[in-house]
Coordinates of C-alpha atoms and ligand atoms in Angstrom, one line a residue:
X50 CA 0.4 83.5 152.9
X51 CA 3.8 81.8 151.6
X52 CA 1.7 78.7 151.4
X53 CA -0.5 80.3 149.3
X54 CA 1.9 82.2 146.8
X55 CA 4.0 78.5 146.5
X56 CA 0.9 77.5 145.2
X57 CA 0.2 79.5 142.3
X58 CA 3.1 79.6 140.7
X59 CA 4.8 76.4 138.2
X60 CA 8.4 77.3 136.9
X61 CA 8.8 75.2 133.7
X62 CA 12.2 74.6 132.6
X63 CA 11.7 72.7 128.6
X64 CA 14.9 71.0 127.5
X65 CA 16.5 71.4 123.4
X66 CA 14.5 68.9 122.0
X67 CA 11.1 70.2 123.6
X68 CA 12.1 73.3 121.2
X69 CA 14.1 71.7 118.3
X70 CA 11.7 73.1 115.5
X71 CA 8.3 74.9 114.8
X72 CA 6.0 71.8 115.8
X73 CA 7.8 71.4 119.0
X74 CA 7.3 75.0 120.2
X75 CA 3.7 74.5 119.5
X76 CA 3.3 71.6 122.0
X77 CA 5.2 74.1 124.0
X78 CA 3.2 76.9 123.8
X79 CA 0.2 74.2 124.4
X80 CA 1.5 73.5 127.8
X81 CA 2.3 76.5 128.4
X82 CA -1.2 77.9 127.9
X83 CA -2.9 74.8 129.6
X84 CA -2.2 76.5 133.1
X85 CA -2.1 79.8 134.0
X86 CA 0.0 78.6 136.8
X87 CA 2.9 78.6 134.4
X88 CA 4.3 81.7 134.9
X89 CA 8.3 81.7 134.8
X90 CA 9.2 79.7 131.5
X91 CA 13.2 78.6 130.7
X92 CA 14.0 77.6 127.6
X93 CA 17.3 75.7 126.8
X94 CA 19.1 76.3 123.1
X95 CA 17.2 74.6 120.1
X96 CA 18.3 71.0 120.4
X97 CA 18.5 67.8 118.0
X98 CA 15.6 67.1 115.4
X99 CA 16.6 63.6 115.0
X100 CA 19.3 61.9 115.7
X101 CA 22.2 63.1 113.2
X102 CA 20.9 66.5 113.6
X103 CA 22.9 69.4 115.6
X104 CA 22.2 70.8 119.0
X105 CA 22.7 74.3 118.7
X106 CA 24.9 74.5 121.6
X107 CA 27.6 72.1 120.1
X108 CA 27.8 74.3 116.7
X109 CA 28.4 77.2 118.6
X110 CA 31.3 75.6 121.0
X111 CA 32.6 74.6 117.4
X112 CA 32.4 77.7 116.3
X113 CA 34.5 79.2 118.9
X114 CA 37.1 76.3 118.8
X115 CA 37.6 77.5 115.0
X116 CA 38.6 81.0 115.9
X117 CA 41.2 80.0 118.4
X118 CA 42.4 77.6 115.8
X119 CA 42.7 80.5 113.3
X120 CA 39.9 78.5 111.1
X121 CA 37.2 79.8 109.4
X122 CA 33.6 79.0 110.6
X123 CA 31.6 80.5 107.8
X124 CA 30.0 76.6 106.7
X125 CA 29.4 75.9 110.3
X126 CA 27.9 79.5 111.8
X127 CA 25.2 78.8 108.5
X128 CA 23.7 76.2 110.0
X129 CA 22.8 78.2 113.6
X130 CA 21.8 81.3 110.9
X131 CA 19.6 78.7 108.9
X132 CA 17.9 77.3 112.4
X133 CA 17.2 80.5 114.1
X134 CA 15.6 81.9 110.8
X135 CA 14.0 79.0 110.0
X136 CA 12.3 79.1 113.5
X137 CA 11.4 82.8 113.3
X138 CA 9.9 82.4 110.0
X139 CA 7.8 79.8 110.5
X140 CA 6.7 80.9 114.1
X141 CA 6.2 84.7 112.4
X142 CA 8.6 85.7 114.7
X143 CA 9.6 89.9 114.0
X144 CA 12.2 91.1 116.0
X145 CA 15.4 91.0 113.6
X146 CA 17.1 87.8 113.9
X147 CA 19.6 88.4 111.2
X148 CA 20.9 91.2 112.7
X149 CA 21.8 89.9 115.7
X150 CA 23.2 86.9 114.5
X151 CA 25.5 89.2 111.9
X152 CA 26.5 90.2 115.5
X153 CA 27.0 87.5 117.5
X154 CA 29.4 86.3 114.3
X155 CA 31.4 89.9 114.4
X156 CA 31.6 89.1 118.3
X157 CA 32.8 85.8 117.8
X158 CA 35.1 86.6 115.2
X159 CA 36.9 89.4 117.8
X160 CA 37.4 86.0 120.3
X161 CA 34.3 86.9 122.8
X162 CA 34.4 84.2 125.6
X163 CA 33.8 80.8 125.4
X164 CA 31.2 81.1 127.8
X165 CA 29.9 84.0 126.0
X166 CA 29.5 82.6 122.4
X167 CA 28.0 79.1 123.9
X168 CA 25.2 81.2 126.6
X169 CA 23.4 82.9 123.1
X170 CA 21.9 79.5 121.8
X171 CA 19.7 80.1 125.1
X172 CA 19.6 84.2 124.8
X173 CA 18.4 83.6 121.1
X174 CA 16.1 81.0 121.3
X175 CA 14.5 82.9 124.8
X176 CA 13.5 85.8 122.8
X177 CA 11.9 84.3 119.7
X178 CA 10.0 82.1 122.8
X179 CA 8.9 84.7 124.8
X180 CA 7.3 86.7 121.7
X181 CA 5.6 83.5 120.3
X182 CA 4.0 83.4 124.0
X183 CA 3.6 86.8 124.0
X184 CA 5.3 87.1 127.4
X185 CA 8.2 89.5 128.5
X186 CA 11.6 88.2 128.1
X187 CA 13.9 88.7 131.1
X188 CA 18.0 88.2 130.1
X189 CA 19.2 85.9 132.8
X190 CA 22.6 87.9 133.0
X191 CA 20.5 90.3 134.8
X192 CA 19.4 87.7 137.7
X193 CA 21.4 85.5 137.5
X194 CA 24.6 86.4 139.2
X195 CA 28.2 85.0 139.4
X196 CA 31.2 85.2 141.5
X197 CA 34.1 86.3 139.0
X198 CA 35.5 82.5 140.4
X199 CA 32.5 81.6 137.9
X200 CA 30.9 79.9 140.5
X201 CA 27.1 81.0 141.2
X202 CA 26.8 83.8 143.7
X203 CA 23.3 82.2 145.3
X204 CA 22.5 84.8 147.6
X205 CA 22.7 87.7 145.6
X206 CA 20.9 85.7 142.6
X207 CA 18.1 84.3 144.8
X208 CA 17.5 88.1 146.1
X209 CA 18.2 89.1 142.1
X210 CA 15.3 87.1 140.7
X211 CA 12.8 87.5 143.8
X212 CA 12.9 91.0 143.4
X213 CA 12.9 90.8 139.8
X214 CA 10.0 88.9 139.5
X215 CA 7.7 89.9 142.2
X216 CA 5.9 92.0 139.9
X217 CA 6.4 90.3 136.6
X218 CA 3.4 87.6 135.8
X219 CA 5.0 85.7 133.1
X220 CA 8.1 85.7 131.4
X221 CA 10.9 83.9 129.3
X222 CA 14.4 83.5 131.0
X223 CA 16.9 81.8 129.0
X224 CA 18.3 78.6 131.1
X225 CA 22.4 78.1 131.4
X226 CA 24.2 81.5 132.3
X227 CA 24.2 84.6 134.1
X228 CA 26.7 87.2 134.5
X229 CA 29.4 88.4 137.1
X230 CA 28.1 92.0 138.5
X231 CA 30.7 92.9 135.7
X232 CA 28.6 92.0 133.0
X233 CA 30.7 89.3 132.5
X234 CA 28.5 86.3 130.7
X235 CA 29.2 83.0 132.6
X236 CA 27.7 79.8 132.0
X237 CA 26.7 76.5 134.0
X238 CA 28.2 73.3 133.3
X239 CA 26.3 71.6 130.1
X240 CA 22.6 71.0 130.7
X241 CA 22.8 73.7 133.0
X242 CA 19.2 75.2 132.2
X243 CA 18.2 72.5 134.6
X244 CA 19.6 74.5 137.0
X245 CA 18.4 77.9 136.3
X246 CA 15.1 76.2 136.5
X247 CA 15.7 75.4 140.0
X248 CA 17.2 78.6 141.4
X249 CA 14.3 80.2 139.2
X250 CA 11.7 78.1 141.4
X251 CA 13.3 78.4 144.4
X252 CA 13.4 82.3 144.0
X253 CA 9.6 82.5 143.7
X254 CA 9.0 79.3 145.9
X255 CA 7.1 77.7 143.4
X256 CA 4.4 75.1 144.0
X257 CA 6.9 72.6 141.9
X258 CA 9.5 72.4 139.4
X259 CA 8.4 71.2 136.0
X260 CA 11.5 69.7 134.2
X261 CA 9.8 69.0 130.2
X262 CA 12.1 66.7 127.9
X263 CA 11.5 63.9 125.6
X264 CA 10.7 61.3 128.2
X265 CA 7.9 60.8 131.0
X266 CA 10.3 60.7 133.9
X267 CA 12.9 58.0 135.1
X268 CA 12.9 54.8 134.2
X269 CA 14.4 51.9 137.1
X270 CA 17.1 50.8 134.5
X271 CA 18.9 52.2 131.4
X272 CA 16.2 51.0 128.4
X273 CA 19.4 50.7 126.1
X274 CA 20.4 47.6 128.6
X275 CA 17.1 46.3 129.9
X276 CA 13.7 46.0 127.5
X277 CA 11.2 47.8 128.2
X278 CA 12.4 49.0 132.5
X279 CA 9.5 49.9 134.6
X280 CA 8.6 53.6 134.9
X281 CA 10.0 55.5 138.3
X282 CA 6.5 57.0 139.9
X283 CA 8.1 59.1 142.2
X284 CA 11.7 59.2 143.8
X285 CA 13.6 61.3 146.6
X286 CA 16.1 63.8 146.2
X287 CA 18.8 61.8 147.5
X288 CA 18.0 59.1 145.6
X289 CA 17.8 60.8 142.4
X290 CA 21.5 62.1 143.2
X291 CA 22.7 58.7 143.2
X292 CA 21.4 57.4 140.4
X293 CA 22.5 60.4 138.1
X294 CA 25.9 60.4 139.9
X295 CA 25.8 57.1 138.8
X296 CA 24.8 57.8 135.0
X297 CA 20.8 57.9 134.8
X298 CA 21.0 61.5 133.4
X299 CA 17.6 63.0 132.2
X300 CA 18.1 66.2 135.1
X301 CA 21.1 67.8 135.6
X302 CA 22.6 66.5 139.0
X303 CA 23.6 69.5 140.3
X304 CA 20.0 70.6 140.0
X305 CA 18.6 69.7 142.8
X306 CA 19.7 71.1 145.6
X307 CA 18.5 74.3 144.5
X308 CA 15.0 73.1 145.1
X309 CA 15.9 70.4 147.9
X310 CA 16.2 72.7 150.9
X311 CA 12.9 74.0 150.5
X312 CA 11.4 71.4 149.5
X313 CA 9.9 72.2 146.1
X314 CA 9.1 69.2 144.0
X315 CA 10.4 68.5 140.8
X316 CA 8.2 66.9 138.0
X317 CA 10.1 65.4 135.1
X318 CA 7.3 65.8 132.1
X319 CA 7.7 64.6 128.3
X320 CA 6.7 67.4 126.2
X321 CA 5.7 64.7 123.5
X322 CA 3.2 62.9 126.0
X323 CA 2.2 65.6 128.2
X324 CA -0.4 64.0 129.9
X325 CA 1.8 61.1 131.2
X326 CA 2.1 61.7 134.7
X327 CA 6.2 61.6 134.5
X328 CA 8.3 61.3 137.7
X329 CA 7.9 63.2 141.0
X330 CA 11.0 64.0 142.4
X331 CA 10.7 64.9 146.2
X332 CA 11.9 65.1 149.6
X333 CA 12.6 62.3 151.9
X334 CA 9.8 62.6 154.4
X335 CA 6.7 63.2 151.7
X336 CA 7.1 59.5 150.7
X337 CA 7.7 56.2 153.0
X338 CA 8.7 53.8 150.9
X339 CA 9.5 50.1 152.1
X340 CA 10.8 46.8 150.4
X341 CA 12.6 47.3 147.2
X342 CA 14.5 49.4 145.1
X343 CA 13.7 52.3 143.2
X344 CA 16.8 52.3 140.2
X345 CA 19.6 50.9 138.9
X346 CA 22.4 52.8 137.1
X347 CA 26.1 52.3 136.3
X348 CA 29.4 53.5 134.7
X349 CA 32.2 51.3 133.6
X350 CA 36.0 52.7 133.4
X351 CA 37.6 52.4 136.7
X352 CA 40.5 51.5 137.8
X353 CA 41.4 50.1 141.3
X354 CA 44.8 50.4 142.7
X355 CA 45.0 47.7 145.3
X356 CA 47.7 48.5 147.7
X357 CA 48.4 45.4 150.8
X358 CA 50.7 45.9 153.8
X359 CA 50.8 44.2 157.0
X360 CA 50.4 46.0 159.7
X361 CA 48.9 49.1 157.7
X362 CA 46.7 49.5 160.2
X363 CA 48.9 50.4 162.7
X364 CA 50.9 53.0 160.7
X365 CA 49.9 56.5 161.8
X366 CA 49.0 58.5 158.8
X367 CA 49.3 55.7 156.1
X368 CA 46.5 56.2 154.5
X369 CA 46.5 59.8 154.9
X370 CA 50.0 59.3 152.7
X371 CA 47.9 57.8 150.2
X372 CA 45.1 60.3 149.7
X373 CA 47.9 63.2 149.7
X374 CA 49.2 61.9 147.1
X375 CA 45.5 61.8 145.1
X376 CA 45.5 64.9 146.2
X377 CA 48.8 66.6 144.9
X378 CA 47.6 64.6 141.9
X379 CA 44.5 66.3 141.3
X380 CA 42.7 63.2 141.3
X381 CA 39.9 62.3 143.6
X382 CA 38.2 58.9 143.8
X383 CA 35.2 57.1 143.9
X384 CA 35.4 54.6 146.7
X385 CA 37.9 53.1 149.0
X386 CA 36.9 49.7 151.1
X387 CA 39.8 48.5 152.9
X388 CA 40.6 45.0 154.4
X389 CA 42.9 43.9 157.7
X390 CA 46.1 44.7 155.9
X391 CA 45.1 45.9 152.4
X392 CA 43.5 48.9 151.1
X393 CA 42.2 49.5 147.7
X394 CA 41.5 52.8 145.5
X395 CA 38.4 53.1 143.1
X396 CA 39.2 55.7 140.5
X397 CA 37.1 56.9 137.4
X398 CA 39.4 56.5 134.2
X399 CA 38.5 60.2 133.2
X400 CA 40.1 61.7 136.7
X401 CA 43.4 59.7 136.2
X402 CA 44.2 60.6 132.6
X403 CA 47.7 59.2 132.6
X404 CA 48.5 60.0 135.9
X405 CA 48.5 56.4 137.0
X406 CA 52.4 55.7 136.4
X407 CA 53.5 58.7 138.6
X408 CA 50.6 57.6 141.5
X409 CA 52.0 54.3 141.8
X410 CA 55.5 55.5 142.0
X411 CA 54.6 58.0 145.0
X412 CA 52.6 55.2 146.7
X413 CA 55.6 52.6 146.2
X414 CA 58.2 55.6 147.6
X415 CA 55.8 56.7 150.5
X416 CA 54.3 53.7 151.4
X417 CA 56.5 51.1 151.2
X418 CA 53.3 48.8 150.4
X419 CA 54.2 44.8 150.3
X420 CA 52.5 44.7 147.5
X421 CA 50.4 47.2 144.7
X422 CA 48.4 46.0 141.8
X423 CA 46.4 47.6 139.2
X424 CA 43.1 46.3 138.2
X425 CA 41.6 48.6 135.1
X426 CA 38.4 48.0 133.6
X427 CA 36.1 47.6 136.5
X428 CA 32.6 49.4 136.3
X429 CA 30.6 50.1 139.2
X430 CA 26.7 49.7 139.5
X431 CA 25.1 51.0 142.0
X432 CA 21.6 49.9 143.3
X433 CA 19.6 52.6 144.7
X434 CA 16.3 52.4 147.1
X435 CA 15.6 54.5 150.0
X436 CA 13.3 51.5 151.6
X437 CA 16.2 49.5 151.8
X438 CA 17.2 50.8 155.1
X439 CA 14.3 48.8 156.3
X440 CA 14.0 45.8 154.3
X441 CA 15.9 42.5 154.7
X442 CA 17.9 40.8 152.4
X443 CA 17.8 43.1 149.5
X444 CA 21.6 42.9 149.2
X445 CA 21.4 38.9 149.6
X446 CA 18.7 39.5 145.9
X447 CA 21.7 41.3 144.2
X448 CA 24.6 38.9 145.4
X449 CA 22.2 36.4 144.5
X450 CA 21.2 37.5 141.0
X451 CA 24.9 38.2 140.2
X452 CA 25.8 34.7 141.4
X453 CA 22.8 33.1 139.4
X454 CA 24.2 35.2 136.3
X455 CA 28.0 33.6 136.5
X456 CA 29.1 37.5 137.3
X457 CA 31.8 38.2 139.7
X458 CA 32.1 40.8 142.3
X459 CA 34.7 42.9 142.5
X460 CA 34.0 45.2 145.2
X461 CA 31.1 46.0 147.3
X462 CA 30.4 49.1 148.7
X463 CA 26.9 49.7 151.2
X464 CA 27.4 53.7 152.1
X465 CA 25.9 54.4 156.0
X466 CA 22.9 56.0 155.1
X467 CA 22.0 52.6 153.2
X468 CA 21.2 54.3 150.1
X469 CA 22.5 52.6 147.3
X470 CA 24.3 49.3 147.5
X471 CA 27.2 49.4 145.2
X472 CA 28.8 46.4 143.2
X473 CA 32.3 46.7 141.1
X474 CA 31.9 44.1 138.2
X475 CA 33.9 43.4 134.9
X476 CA 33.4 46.1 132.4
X477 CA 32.3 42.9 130.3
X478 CA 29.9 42.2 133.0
X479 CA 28.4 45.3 133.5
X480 CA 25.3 45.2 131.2
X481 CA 24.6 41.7 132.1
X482 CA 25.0 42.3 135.6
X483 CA 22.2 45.4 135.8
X484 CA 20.0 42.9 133.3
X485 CA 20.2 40.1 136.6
X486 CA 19.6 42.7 139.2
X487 CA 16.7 44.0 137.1
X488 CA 15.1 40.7 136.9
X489 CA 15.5 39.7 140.5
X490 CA 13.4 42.5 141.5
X491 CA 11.2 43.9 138.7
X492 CA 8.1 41.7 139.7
X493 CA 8.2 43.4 143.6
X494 CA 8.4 46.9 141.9
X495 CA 5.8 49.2 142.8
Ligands
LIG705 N1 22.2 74.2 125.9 C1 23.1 73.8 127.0 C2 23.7 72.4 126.7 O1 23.5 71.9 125.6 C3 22.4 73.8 128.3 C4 21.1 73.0 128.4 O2 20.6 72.6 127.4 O3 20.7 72.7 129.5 O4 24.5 72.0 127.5

């Protein structure tokens, strides 16, 4: 029976460009109406038009900004008033949009939440969505339910939107907030409607989780640093994690594990090209790979904080010293490979701020190192292939390919669960280094 009901129902999460203007709520309400299976619809906040346009969300984060600054917002709030209305009109939408934007202006002005003020872009564009599909509009604050920590109560939401739903056949719910049982509007990180998706499909156990945005899935490499990368069929969970941890970002990272345990697969789907098969995203044991990689990704900005000692090794607790410190530092790190008598620390620029001064002095009083150099500008790339675990020499193709490309390697890093190999390079490097990676495998590439 479970089998049965996972079957007949598609959640369908479409991102802000999939419902930037009139034309791109048509192709919506096309899919949509293509398969009945498509019952529980999440629509993110109207996005970018073209490229120097606004994404809705943005303006309204500005708009708060400018009240806690004292400033006015008038010129900015017109342009959400002259989207939404522009939307409604054209789409013959009736409910009274300009009344509840007048509203959500006088709420502004009398400092609502942060949270609050940035969550309507979704309420708003959910309602004039669920009337143009003539379906019922469910507010997510209802269902989806927060800790007052402002973390996501899962329990009570996945028992929230079961219940909810079990006797609704179609309906709108706005993606990227929810409320504390207060009433209390709280948000997900941004490009969070990923995520309601998820808990959405994993509250109805949906057949799968269809993720629409303005490309046909993954692609192996970055297309702003390789022409023309080869698309990404179909790629595991785990995977997936490590090449958005990594910077791929078309699907929210923290997305997935909503959907993981159970198993629900994810289908990212271009809403421009809907008949492109996009990318599968599922669990480890419905595909066997073997041989090659799936994706390459990468960040630059690290720093590494080399610290050599003889002996270290034999030093109870010295490296425990050293991650206390991180610690009382509020800074975490990225990787830490350590030698006979030296240890080093990866850290992303954007966790150590300017902390790095009052680090080094902690690690110099507590440690005693003989000696402790800073290396900035490194960037990390990570090569990621579930078959790798049983495939030889894959990491002798990326040494290899770096080696054939005059790049030198920083840092290598090959986690346990061989994964992902991962390579610290120049920042200067880094483009060229996933461009000879690429190449070295791109003709084995299923
Ligand atoms: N509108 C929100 C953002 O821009 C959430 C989303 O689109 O997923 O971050």
């Amino acid at each position: 029976m479970e089998d049965i009901i996972k079957k007949e129902v598609v959640v369908a999460k479409f991102g802000g460009s999939s419902l930037s203007d009139t034309c791109q709520f048509n192709k919506v309400r096309e899919i949509v109406l293509a398969d009945s299976r498509r019952r529980y619809i999440i629509p993110s906040a109207p996005g970018k038009r073209d490229v120097s346009d606004f994404k809705i969300t943005d303006i309204l984060y500005l708009c708060h900004e400018h009240v806690q600054k004292g400033v006015p917002f008038d010129e900015v709030y017109k342009i959400i008033i002259g989207r939404y209305l522009q939307l409604c009109e054209e789409l013959n939408i009736t409910f009274d949009m300009l009344g509840s934007l007048t509203d959500l202006k006088e709420k502004i002005i009398s400092g609502a939440s942060v949270d609050y003020v940035a969550s309507r872009g979704e309420y708003l564009n959910g309602l004039i969505l669920a009337e143009y599909l003539g379906v019922e509009f469910i507010d997510a604050a209802e269902i989806i339910i927060f800790k007052k920590s402002g973390q996501l109560d899962e329990e009570a939401t996945y028992k929230a939107v079961s219940n909810r739903l079990s006797k609704v056949e179609k309906a709108v719910i706005p993606g990227f907030y929810g409320a504390t049982l207060k009433g209390e509007i709280k948000t997900f990180s941004r490009g969070g409607s990923d995520i309601t998706g998820a808990i959405i499909a994993k509250s109805v156990q949906a057949m799968v989780y269809e993720n629409w945005t303005d490309v046909s899935g993954f692609l192996m490499a970055d297309p702003r640093i390789v022409e023309n990368p080869k698309h990404i069929e179909e790629i595991t969970y785990k995977e997936l994690r490590e090449l958005s941890y990594m910077g791929a970002n078309v699907f929210h990272e923290e997305a997935i594990f909503p959907v993981k345990k159970d198993g629900i697969p994810i289908n990212i789907k271009n809403t421009n090209k809907p008949l492109d098969e996009g990318t599968y995203i599922v669990d480890d044991k419905s595909i066997v790979k073997v041989g090659d990689i799936t994706g390459i990704s990468g960040k630059k900005d690290f720093t590494v904080i080399s610290i050599e000692k003889t002996l270290m090794k034999r030093e109870k607790g010295f490296h425990r010293r050293i991650l206390s410190i991180l610690e009382s530092n509020d800074v975490s790190f990225e990787h830490i490979p350590s030698g006979l008598d030296s240890v080093s620390l990866i850290i992303d620029d954007s966790q150590l701020g300017d902390k790095l001064e009052k680090i080094l002095e902690e690690i110099e009083r507590q440690c005693s190192p003989d000696s402790l150099i800073v290396y900035p500008n490194m960037a990390l790339v990570a090569v990621v292939g579930k078959g790798m675990i049983r495939t030889k020499g894959i990491s002798g193709k990326v040494f290899g390919a770096l080696a054939k490309a005059d790049i030198n390697i920083r840092m290598i890093n090959q986690g346990s669960n061989e994964l992902s190999i991962i390579v610290g390079v120049e920042n200067e490097d880094f483009e060229n280094a996933i461009r000879a990676i690429y190449s070295a495998f791109k003709s084995k590439v299923k």
